[in-house]
PDB file of C-alpha atoms in Angstrom:
ATOM      1  CA  MET W 999      81.784 129.953  32.042  1.00 91.00           C
ATOM      2  CA  ALA W1000      81.375 133.022  29.535  1.00 92.00           C
ATOM      3  CA  ILE W1001      81.172 130.223  26.837  1.00 96.00           C
ATOM      4  CA  ALA W1002      78.374 128.429  28.712  1.00 96.00           C
ATOM      5  CA  ILE W1003      76.583 131.496  28.649  1.00 94.00           C
ATOM      6  CA  ALA W1004      77.046 132.378  25.136  1.00 95.00           C
ATOM      7  CA  GLU W1005      75.786 128.716  24.322  1.00 96.00           C
ATOM      8  CA  ALA W1006      72.883 129.431  26.553  1.00 95.00           C
ATOM      9  CA  GLU W1007      71.827 132.634  25.274  1.00 94.00           C
ATOM     10  CA  ALA W1008      72.133 131.121  21.358  1.00 96.00           C
ATOM     11  CA  ALA W1009      70.073 127.899  22.464  1.00 96.00           C
ATOM     12  CA  GLY W1010      67.307 130.904  23.628  1.00 94.00           C
ATOM     13  CA  MET W1011      67.554 132.463  20.268  1.00 93.00           C
ATOM     14  CA  ARG W1012      66.922 128.943  18.730  1.00 95.00           C
ATOM     15  CA  GLY W1013      63.407 129.122  21.300  1.00 93.00           C
ATOM     16  CA  GLU W1014      64.947 126.667  23.754  1.00 95.00           C
ATOM     17  CA  VAL W1015      65.433 126.747  27.296  1.00 94.00           C
ATOM     18  CA  PRO W1016      68.393 128.698  27.413  1.00 95.00           C
ATOM     19  CA  VAL W1017      71.231 126.516  29.265  1.00 96.00           C
ATOM     20  CA  GLY W1018      74.815 125.918  27.757  1.00 97.00           C
ATOM     21  CA  ALA W1019      77.415 123.961  28.834  1.00 98.00           C
ATOM     22  CA  VAL W1020      80.959 123.512  28.172  1.00 98.00           C
ATOM     23  CA  VAL W1021      83.554 120.585  29.291  1.00 98.00           C
ATOM     24  CA  VAL W1022      86.969 121.524  29.736  1.00 98.00           C
ATOM     25  CA  LYS W1023      90.032 119.637  30.352  1.00 98.00           C
ATOM     26  CA  ALA W1024      93.352 121.229  31.322  1.00 96.00           C
ATOM     27  CA  GLY W1025      92.337 124.684  29.982  1.00 95.00           C
ATOM     28  CA  GLU W1026      91.008 123.344  26.729  1.00 97.00           C
ATOM     29  CA  VAL W1027      87.733 123.406  25.994  1.00 98.00           C
ATOM     30  CA  LEU W1028      86.740 119.963  24.951  1.00 98.00           C
ATOM     31  CA  SER W1029      83.379 120.718  23.845  1.00 98.00           C
ATOM     32  CA  ARG W1030      80.335 123.311  23.955  1.00 98.00           C
ATOM     33  CA  ALA W1031      76.870 122.836  23.493  1.00 98.00           C
ATOM     34  CA  GLY W1032      73.716 124.643  23.996  1.00 98.00           C
ATOM     35  CA  ASN W1033      70.158 123.003  24.370  1.00 97.00           C
ATOM     36  CA  ARG W1034      68.624 121.355  21.581  1.00 98.00           C
ATOM     37  CA  VAL W1035      65.657 119.588  22.724  1.00 97.00           C
ATOM     38  CA  GLU W1036      63.092 120.952  20.306  1.00 96.00           C
ATOM     39  CA  GLU W1037      65.226 121.561  17.646  1.00 96.00           C
ATOM     40  CA  ARG W1038      66.613 117.844  17.480  1.00 96.00           C
ATOM     41  CA  ALA W1039      63.029 116.169  18.620  1.00 97.00           C
ATOM     42  CA  ASP W1040      65.368 114.549  21.373  1.00 98.00           C
ATOM     43  CA  PRO W1041      64.184 114.634  24.584  1.00 97.00           C
ATOM     44  CA  THR W1042      67.753 114.019  25.782  1.00 98.00           C
ATOM     45  CA  ALA W1043      69.347 116.969  24.151  1.00 98.00           C
ATOM     46  CA  HIS W1044      70.260 119.076  26.847  1.00 98.00           C
ATOM     47  CA  ALA W1045      73.229 121.226  26.974  1.00 98.00           C
ATOM     48  CA  GLU W1046      75.248 118.849  29.224  1.00 98.00           C
ATOM     49  CA  ILE W1047      74.247 115.562  27.320  1.00 98.00           C
ATOM     50  CA  LEU W1048      75.651 117.204  24.295  1.00 98.00           C
ATOM     51  CA  ALA W1049      78.412 118.514  25.689  1.00 98.00           C
ATOM     52  CA  LEU W1050      79.529 115.040  27.319  1.00 98.00           C
ATOM     53  CA  ARG W1051      78.898 112.945  24.522  1.00 98.00           C
ATOM     54  CA  ALA W1052      80.895 115.684  22.008  1.00 98.00           C
ATOM     55  CA  ALA W1053      84.090 115.583  24.805  1.00 98.00           C
ATOM     56  CA  ALA W1054      83.962 111.547  25.198  1.00 98.00           C
ATOM     57  CA  GLU W1055      83.575 111.609  21.210  1.00 97.00           C
ATOM     58  CA  ARG W1056      86.725 113.635  21.275  1.00 97.00           C
ATOM     59  CA  LEU W1057      88.393 111.642  23.779  1.00 97.00           C
ATOM     60  CA  GLY W1058      87.636 108.964  22.312  1.00 97.00           C
ATOM     61  CA  GLU W1059      86.574 107.273  25.673  1.00 96.00           C
ATOM     62  CA  PRO W1060      83.428 107.513  27.570  1.00 96.00           C
ATOM     63  CA  ARG W1061      84.826 108.555  30.891  1.00 97.00           C
ATOM     64  CA  LEU W1062      85.988 111.908  30.991  1.00 97.00           C
ATOM     65  CA  GLU W1063      88.755 111.664  33.193  1.00 94.00           C
ATOM     66  CA  GLU W1064      90.218 114.902  34.568  1.00 97.00           C
ATOM     67  CA  CYS W1065      87.728 116.925  32.693  1.00 98.00           C
ATOM     68  CA  ASP W1066      85.569 119.594  34.341  1.00 98.00           C
ATOM     69  CA  LEU W1067      81.849 120.467  33.518  1.00 98.00           C
ATOM     70  CA  TRP W1068      80.769 124.581  33.417  1.00 98.00           C
ATOM     71  CA  VAL W1069      76.930 124.913  33.108  1.00 98.00           C
ATOM     72  CA  THR W1070      74.496 127.927  33.423  1.00 96.00           C
ATOM     73  CA  LEU W1071      72.026 126.101  35.238  1.00 96.00           C
ATOM     74  CA  GLU W1072      72.060 123.337  38.251  1.00 97.00           C
ATOM     75  CA  PRO W1073      72.089 119.796  36.002  1.00 98.00           C
ATOM     76  CA  CYS W1074      68.521 117.907  36.116  1.00 98.00           C
ATOM     77  CA  PRO W1075      68.374 114.279  37.424  1.00 98.00           C
ATOM     78  CA  MET W1076      69.155 113.266  33.727  1.00 98.00           C
ATOM     79  CA  CYS W1077      72.206 115.452  33.295  1.00 98.00           C
ATOM     80  CA  ALA W1078      73.261 115.025  36.879  1.00 98.00           C
ATOM     81  CA  ALA W1079      73.642 110.871  36.561  1.00 98.00           C
ATOM     82  CA  ALA W1080      75.024 111.274  33.234  1.00 98.00           C
ATOM     83  CA  ILE W1081      77.960 113.375  34.570  1.00 98.00           C
ATOM     84  CA  SER W1082      78.510 110.780  37.429  1.00 98.00           C
ATOM     85  CA  PHE W1083      78.752 108.246  34.463  1.00 97.00           C
ATOM     86  CA  ALA W1084      81.220 110.239  32.938  1.00 98.00           C
ATOM     87  CA  ARG W1085      83.269 110.962  35.553  1.00 98.00           C
ATOM     88  CA  ILE W1086      83.262 114.477  35.727  1.00 98.00           C
ATOM     89  CA  ARG W1087      85.885 115.997  38.086  1.00 98.00           C
ATOM     90  CA  ARG W1088      84.333 119.055  38.934  1.00 98.00           C
ATOM     91  CA  LEU W1089      80.773 120.014  37.578  1.00 98.00           C
ATOM     92  CA  TYR W1090      80.487 124.230  38.170  1.00 98.00           C
ATOM     93  CA  PHE W1091      76.917 125.341  37.592  1.00 97.00           C
ATOM     94  CA  GLY W1092      75.358 128.835  37.636  1.00 96.00           C
ATOM     95  CA  ALA W1093      71.747 129.326  39.186  1.00 94.00           C
ATOM     96  CA  TYR W1094      70.149 126.574  41.292  1.00 95.00           C
ATOM     97  CA  ASP W1095      66.724 125.153  40.306  1.00 93.00           C
ATOM     98  CA  ALA W1096      64.615 124.650  42.666  1.00 92.00           C
ATOM     99  CA  LYS W1097      61.964 122.859  40.058  1.00 93.00           C
ATOM    100  CA  GLY W1098      63.978 120.756  37.981  1.00 95.00           C
ATOM    101  CA  GLY W1099      67.461 120.362  39.484  1.00 97.00           C
ATOM    102  CA  GLY W1100      68.680 117.095  40.377  1.00 97.00           C
ATOM    103  CA  VAL W1101      72.073 117.908  42.531  1.00 98.00           C
ATOM    104  CA  ASP W1102      70.913 120.414  45.554  1.00 97.00           C
ATOM    105  CA  HIS W1103      67.453 119.542  44.999  1.00 96.00           C
ATOM    106  CA  GLY W1104      64.775 116.874  44.036  1.00 96.00           C
ATOM    107  CA  PRO W1105      66.699 113.376  43.761  1.00 97.00           C
ATOM    108  CA  ARG W1106      70.125 115.200  44.795  1.00 97.00           C
ATOM    109  CA  ILE W1107      71.451 112.586  42.465  1.00 98.00           C
ATOM    110  CA  PHE W1108      75.099 112.600  43.800  1.00 98.00           C
ATOM    111  CA  ASP W1109      74.060 111.901  47.707  1.00 97.00           C
ATOM    112  CA  HIS W1110      73.124 108.431  47.125  1.00 95.00           C
ATOM    113  CA  PRO W1111      75.442 105.703  48.414  1.00 93.00           C
ATOM    114  CA  THR W1112      74.397 103.905  44.770  1.00 92.00           C
ATOM    115  CA  CYS W1113      76.216 107.095  42.962  1.00 95.00           C
ATOM    116  CA  HIS W1114      79.737 105.683  42.362  1.00 90.00           C
ATOM    117  CA  HIS W1115      81.055 109.011  41.448  1.00 96.00           C
ATOM    118  CA  ARG W1116      80.512 112.206  42.932  1.00 97.00           C
ATOM    119  CA  PRO W1117      82.141 114.963  41.271  1.00 98.00           C
ATOM    120  CA  GLU W1118      83.390 118.608  43.455  1.00 97.00           C
ATOM    121  CA  VAL W1119      80.267 120.840  42.977  1.00 98.00           C
ATOM    122  CA  VAL W1120      80.645 124.307  43.145  1.00 96.00           C
ATOM    123  CA  GLY W1121      76.854 125.713  42.549  1.00 94.00           C
ATOM    124  CA  GLY W1122      75.554 129.067  42.438  1.00 92.00           C
ATOM    125  CA  MET W1123      77.905 130.632  40.224  1.00 89.00           C
ATOM    126  CA  GLU W1124      76.745 134.339  38.780  1.00 83.00           C
ATOM    127  CA  GLU W1125      73.265 133.211  40.228  1.00 84.00           C
ATOM    128  CA  SER W1126      71.152 136.588  39.640  1.00 85.00           C
ATOM    129  CA  ARG W1127      72.583 136.806  35.903  1.00 85.00           C
ATOM    130  CA  MET W1128      71.947 133.363  35.329  1.00 84.00           C
ATOM    131  CA  ALA W1129      68.590 133.770  36.737  1.00 83.00           C
ATOM    132  CA  GLU W1130      67.746 136.801  35.066  1.00 86.00           C
ATOM    133  CA  LEU W1131      68.485 134.761  31.450  1.00 85.00           C
ATOM    134  CA  LEU W1132      65.754 132.136  32.199  1.00 86.00           C
ATOM    135  CA  ARG W1133      63.490 134.553  33.409  1.00 87.00           C
ATOM    136  CA  ALA W1134      63.765 136.981  30.573  1.00 87.00           C
ATOM    137  CA  PHE W1135      63.265 133.532  28.468  1.00 87.00           C
ATOM    138  CA  PHE W1136      59.948 132.861  30.067  1.00 86.00           C
ATOM    139  CA  ARG W1137      58.659 136.053  30.240  1.00 87.00           C
ATOM    140  CA  GLU W1138      59.086 136.779  26.557  1.00 82.00           C
ATOM    141  CA  ARG W1139      57.400 133.347  25.582  1.00 77.00           C
ATOM    142  CA  ARG W1140      54.054 134.404  27.732  1.00 69.00           C
TER     143      ARG W1140
ATOM    144  CA  MET A 451      60.434  92.126  25.977  1.00 91.00           C
ATOM    145  CA  ALA A 452      61.610  89.311  23.579  1.00 92.00           C
ATOM    146  CA  ILE A 453      62.879  91.921  21.501  1.00 96.00           C
ATOM    147  CA  ALA A 454      64.590  93.739  24.761  1.00 96.00           C
ATOM    148  CA  ILE A 455      65.974  90.501  25.583  1.00 94.00           C
ATOM    149  CA  ALA A 456      67.812  89.945  22.056  1.00 95.00           C
ATOM    150  CA  GLU A 457      68.818  93.392  22.250  1.00 96.00           C
ATOM    151  CA  ALA A 458      70.406  92.446  25.532  1.00 95.00           C
ATOM    152  CA  GLU A 459      71.943  89.492  24.648  1.00 94.00           C
ATOM    153  CA  ALA A 460      73.583  91.028  21.534  1.00 96.00           C
ATOM    154  CA  ALA A 461      74.982  94.097  23.588  1.00 96.00           C
ATOM    155  CA  GLY A 462      76.616  91.370  25.893  1.00 94.00           C
ATOM    156  CA  MET A 463      78.226  89.544  22.750  1.00 93.00           C
ATOM    157  CA  ARG A 464      79.777  93.256  21.931  1.00 95.00           C
ATOM    158  CA  GLY A 465      81.480  92.919  25.440  1.00 93.00           C
ATOM    159  CA  GLU A 466      78.489  95.725  26.452  1.00 95.00           C
ATOM    160  CA  VAL A 467      76.718  95.433  30.069  1.00 94.00           C
ATOM    161  CA  PRO A 468      73.774  92.972  28.438  1.00 95.00           C
ATOM    162  CA  VAL A 469      70.830  95.518  28.537  1.00 96.00           C
ATOM    163  CA  GLY A 470      68.097  95.935  25.754  1.00 97.00           C
ATOM    164  CA  ALA A 471      65.391  98.456  25.247  1.00 98.00           C
ATOM    165  CA  VAL A 472      61.866  98.737  23.144  1.00 98.00           C
ATOM    166  CA  VAL A 473      59.736 101.589  22.196  1.00 98.00           C
ATOM    167  CA  VAL A 474      56.062 100.740  21.662  1.00 98.00           C
ATOM    168  CA  LYS A 475      53.429 102.389  20.277  1.00 98.00           C
ATOM    169  CA  ALA A 476      50.250 101.153  19.548  1.00 96.00           C
ATOM    170  CA  GLY A 477      51.666  97.475  18.818  1.00 95.00           C
ATOM    171  CA  GLU A 478      54.392  98.532  16.480  1.00 97.00           C
ATOM    172  CA  VAL A 479      57.884  98.736  17.724  1.00 98.00           C
ATOM    173  CA  LEU A 480      59.159 102.339  16.886  1.00 98.00           C
ATOM    174  CA  SER A 481      62.565 101.448  17.958  1.00 98.00           C
ATOM    175  CA  ARG A 482      65.140  98.785  19.660  1.00 98.00           C
ATOM    176  CA  ALA A 483      68.484  99.771  20.788  1.00 98.00           C
ATOM    177  CA  GLY A 484      71.054  97.842  23.338  1.00 98.00           C
ATOM    178  CA  ASN A 485      73.772  99.096  25.507  1.00 97.00           C
ATOM    179  CA  ARG A 486      76.792 100.804  23.343  1.00 98.00           C
ATOM    180  CA  VAL A 487      78.636 102.684  25.679  1.00 97.00           C
ATOM    181  CA  GLU A 488      81.867 101.409  25.505  1.00 96.00           C
ATOM    182  CA  GLU A 489      81.344 100.527  21.194  1.00 96.00           C
ATOM    183  CA  ARG A 490      80.718 104.254  20.904  1.00 96.00           C
ATOM    184  CA  ALA A 491      82.853 105.873  23.587  1.00 97.00           C
ATOM    185  CA  ASP A 492      79.363 107.657  25.301  1.00 98.00           C
ATOM    186  CA  PRO A 493      78.700 107.567  28.453  1.00 97.00           C
ATOM    187  CA  THR A 494      75.128 108.276  27.775  1.00 98.00           C
ATOM    188  CA  ALA A 495      75.049 105.272  25.210  1.00 98.00           C
ATOM    189  CA  HIS A 496      72.758 103.095  27.648  1.00 98.00           C
ATOM    190  CA  ALA A 497      69.752 100.864  25.920  1.00 98.00           C
ATOM    191  CA  GLU A 498      67.041 103.341  27.148  1.00 98.00           C
ATOM    192  CA  ILE A 499      68.470 106.442  26.018  1.00 98.00           C
ATOM    193  CA  LEU A 500      69.141 105.205  22.625  1.00 98.00           C
ATOM    194  CA  ALA A 501      65.848 103.683  22.100  1.00 98.00           C
ATOM    195  CA  LEU A 502      63.993 106.651  23.313  1.00 98.00           C
ATOM    196  CA  ARG A 503      66.268 108.944  21.175  1.00 98.00           C
ATOM    197  CA  ALA A 504      65.307 106.922  17.854  1.00 98.00           C
ATOM    198  CA  ALA A 505      61.659 106.771  18.960  1.00 98.00           C
ATOM    199  CA  ALA A 506      61.851 110.651  19.068  1.00 98.00           C
ATOM    200  CA  GLU A 507      63.762 111.077  15.968  1.00 97.00           C
ATOM    201  CA  ARG A 508      61.093 108.888  14.276  1.00 97.00           C
ATOM    202  CA  LEU A 509      58.302 110.693  15.480  1.00 97.00           C
ATOM    203  CA  GLY A 510      60.127 114.005  14.939  1.00 97.00           C
ATOM    204  CA  GLU A 511      58.772 114.821  18.071  1.00 96.00           C
ATOM    205  CA  PRO A 512      60.695 114.864  21.755  1.00 96.00           C
ATOM    206  CA  ARG A 513      57.549 113.493  23.564  1.00 97.00           C
ATOM    207  CA  LEU A 514      56.637 110.194  23.146  1.00 97.00           C
ATOM    208  CA  GLU A 515      53.016 110.657  23.383  1.00 94.00           C
ATOM    209  CA  GLU A 516      50.799 107.101  24.050  1.00 97.00           C
ATOM    210  CA  CYS A 517      54.364 105.193  23.511  1.00 98.00           C
ATOM    211  CA  ASP A 518      55.774 102.544  26.036  1.00 98.00           C
ATOM    212  CA  LEU A 519      59.198 101.495  27.120  1.00 98.00           C
ATOM    213  CA  TRP A 520      60.043  97.728  27.917  1.00 98.00           C
ATOM    214  CA  VAL A 521      63.745  97.258  28.972  1.00 98.00           C
ATOM    215  CA  THR A 522      65.345  94.122  30.372  1.00 96.00           C
ATOM    216  CA  LEU A 523      66.723  95.735  33.640  1.00 96.00           C
ATOM    217  CA  GLU A 524      65.504  98.634  36.047  1.00 97.00           C
ATOM    218  CA  PRO A 525      66.520 102.153  34.226  1.00 98.00           C
ATOM    219  CA  CYS A 526      69.170 103.573  36.177  1.00 98.00           C
ATOM    220  CA  PRO A 527      68.450 107.324  37.349  1.00 98.00           C
ATOM    221  CA  MET A 528      69.811 108.869  33.829  1.00 98.00           C
ATOM    222  CA  CYS A 529      67.470 106.854  31.916  1.00 98.00           C
ATOM    223  CA  ALA A 530      64.475 106.896  34.553  1.00 98.00           C
ATOM    224  CA  ALA A 531      64.551 110.733  34.154  1.00 98.00           C
ATOM    225  CA  ALA A 532      64.801 110.675  30.456  1.00 98.00           C
ATOM    226  CA  ILE A 533      61.665 108.604  30.349  1.00 98.00           C
ATOM    227  CA  SER A 534      59.942 111.105  32.330  1.00 98.00           C
ATOM    228  CA  PHE A 535      61.045 114.020  29.939  1.00 97.00           C
ATOM    229  CA  ALA A 536      59.727 111.427  27.087  1.00 98.00           C
ATOM    230  CA  ARG A 537      56.154 111.427  28.520  1.00 98.00           C
ATOM    231  CA  ILE A 538      56.887 107.513  28.170  1.00 98.00           C
ATOM    232  CA  ARG A 539      53.089 105.932  29.000  1.00 98.00           C
ATOM    233  CA  ARG A 540      54.221 102.694  30.727  1.00 98.00           C
ATOM    234  CA  LEU A 541      57.483 101.709  31.860  1.00 98.00           C
ATOM    235  CA  TYR A 542      57.950  97.527  31.749  1.00 98.00           C
ATOM    236  CA  PHE A 543      61.076  96.496  33.237  1.00 97.00           C
ATOM    237  CA  GLY A 544      62.722  92.866  33.874  1.00 95.00           C
ATOM    238  CA  ALA A 545      65.110  92.839  36.678  1.00 94.00           C
ATOM    239  CA  TYR A 546      65.236  95.149  39.476  1.00 95.00           C
ATOM    240  CA  ASP A 547      68.776  96.649  40.089  1.00 93.00           C
ATOM    241  CA  ALA A 548      69.296  97.369  43.675  1.00 92.00           C
ATOM    242  CA  LYS A 549      72.649  98.878  43.064  1.00 93.00           C
ATOM    243  CA  GLY A 550      72.195 101.030  39.910  1.00 95.00           C
ATOM    244  CA  GLY A 551      68.362 101.236  39.833  1.00 97.00           C
ATOM    245  CA  GLY A 552      66.893 104.817  39.961  1.00 97.00           C
ATOM    246  CA  VAL A 553      63.047 103.770  39.799  1.00 98.00           C
ATOM    247  CA  ASP A 554      62.579 101.648  42.671  1.00 97.00           C
ATOM    248  CA  HIS A 555      66.169 102.324  44.311  1.00 96.00           C
ATOM    249  CA  GLY A 556      68.417 104.770  44.922  1.00 96.00           C
ATOM    250  CA  PRO A 557      67.266 108.465  44.150  1.00 97.00           C
ATOM    251  CA  ARG A 558      63.510 106.758  43.110  1.00 97.00           C
ATOM    252  CA  ILE A 559      63.389 109.369  40.257  1.00 98.00           C
ATOM    253  CA  PHE A 560      59.423 109.167  39.692  1.00 98.00           C
ATOM    254  CA  ASP A 561      58.982 109.556  43.433  1.00 97.00           C
ATOM    255  CA  HIS A 562      59.957 113.321  43.858  1.00 95.00           C
ATOM    256  CA  PRO A 563      57.391 115.930  43.441  1.00 93.00           C
ATOM    257  CA  THR A 564      59.451 117.725  41.069  1.00 92.00           C
ATOM    258  CA  CYS A 565      59.198 114.923  38.601  1.00 95.00           C
ATOM    259  CA  HIS A 566      56.775 116.334  35.880  1.00 90.00           C
ATOM    260  CA  HIS A 567      55.754 113.238  34.523  1.00 96.00           C
ATOM    261  CA  ARG A 568      55.490 109.852  36.215  1.00 97.00           C
ATOM    262  CA  PRO A 569      55.236 106.749  33.963  1.00 98.00           C
ATOM    263  CA  GLU A 570      53.016 103.868  35.250  1.00 97.00           C
ATOM    264  CA  VAL A 571      55.410 101.429  36.197  1.00 98.00           C
ATOM    265  CA  VAL A 572      55.495  97.440  35.992  1.00 96.00           C
ATOM    266  CA  GLY A 573      58.680  95.766  37.443  1.00 95.00           C
ATOM    267  CA  GLY A 574      60.274  92.834  37.915  1.00 92.00           C
ATOM    268  CA  MET A 575      59.552  91.333  34.705  1.00 89.00           C
ATOM    269  CA  GLU A 576      60.910  87.655  34.301  1.00 83.00           C
ATOM    270  CA  GLU A 577      63.234  88.609  36.637  1.00 84.00           C
ATOM    271  CA  SER A 578      65.185  85.485  37.115  1.00 85.00           C
ATOM    272  CA  ARG A 579      65.917  84.904  33.775  1.00 85.00           C
ATOM    273  CA  MET A 580      66.903  88.544  33.502  1.00 84.00           C
ATOM    274  CA  ALA A 581      69.023  88.276  36.643  1.00 83.00           C
ATOM    275  CA  GLU A 582      70.487  84.892  34.812  1.00 86.00           C
ATOM    276  CA  LEU A 583      71.709  87.236  31.600  1.00 85.00           C
ATOM    277  CA  LEU A 584      73.167  89.959  33.996  1.00 86.00           C
ATOM    278  CA  ARG A 585      75.351  87.505  36.202  1.00 87.00           C
ATOM    279  CA  ALA A 586      76.036  84.907  33.627  1.00 87.00           C
ATOM    280  CA  PHE A 587      77.994  88.187  31.641  1.00 87.00           C
ATOM    281  CA  PHE A 588      79.484  89.365  34.831  1.00 86.00           C
ATOM    282  CA  ARG A 589      80.775  85.685  35.600  1.00 87.00           C
ATOM    283  CA  GLU A 590      82.534  85.313  32.364  1.00 82.00           C
ATOM    284  CA  ARG A 591      84.403  88.704  32.516  1.00 77.00           C
ATOM    285  CA  ARG A 592      86.058  87.662  36.218  1.00 69.00           C
TER     286      ARG A 592
END
């Protein structure tokens, strides 16, 4: 999770919402990414999407079997659905996101019978630190 | 929608689930794409995501103001959330997708209070033709 936090901090320095993500397989970091929506002018360039795509490219496979995703914030519905398509084994996330989250909030993507793959989910890791990272970012921008 | 159908058919010929999408702004086609999940080994490479990303790249803006998306099938939850982030004005889609859809089925992405932008939605266009395209594809693959 330290790598995900470093990616989140780097994203914040670039003026992006500070979120970072890492894909790990058998103890090896396959990919790491921070949010790049503004820089790339890409509405889908969330940290999770970029990390999933990079890991899939590396494996040459759209399905990331036996891979885990670490991310600093509860994934939004878009990223949660992508995590399911990518067959991520375990999702570890930091702060819960009542406003934008799609795992434990809003559409609760994994809870629908039409969701074909539900990862194991460990949420709320280092909650206070992660929440502070976001709060500090939005405080500065106001 | 004819362009979206052509993209769907081309995707089917490549062995991908036959879905096609087009982004239009003021009568001009900004981007067109078919599903390329297998070819690109990218779990996020649905037609809608590729079309949204290409349109955003062309406009140099992650938010596609005044743009409409035409797609042959009801978008999945990932694509529906991406459509919302991209601020698509109107979503026109073909066949309803009770198994994988995320607009009128499953997580119903646009119906949550945490969904910040809800496009106008016109669903079920040329329903029988679109459904037949998919049925033919899965029939052949069995």
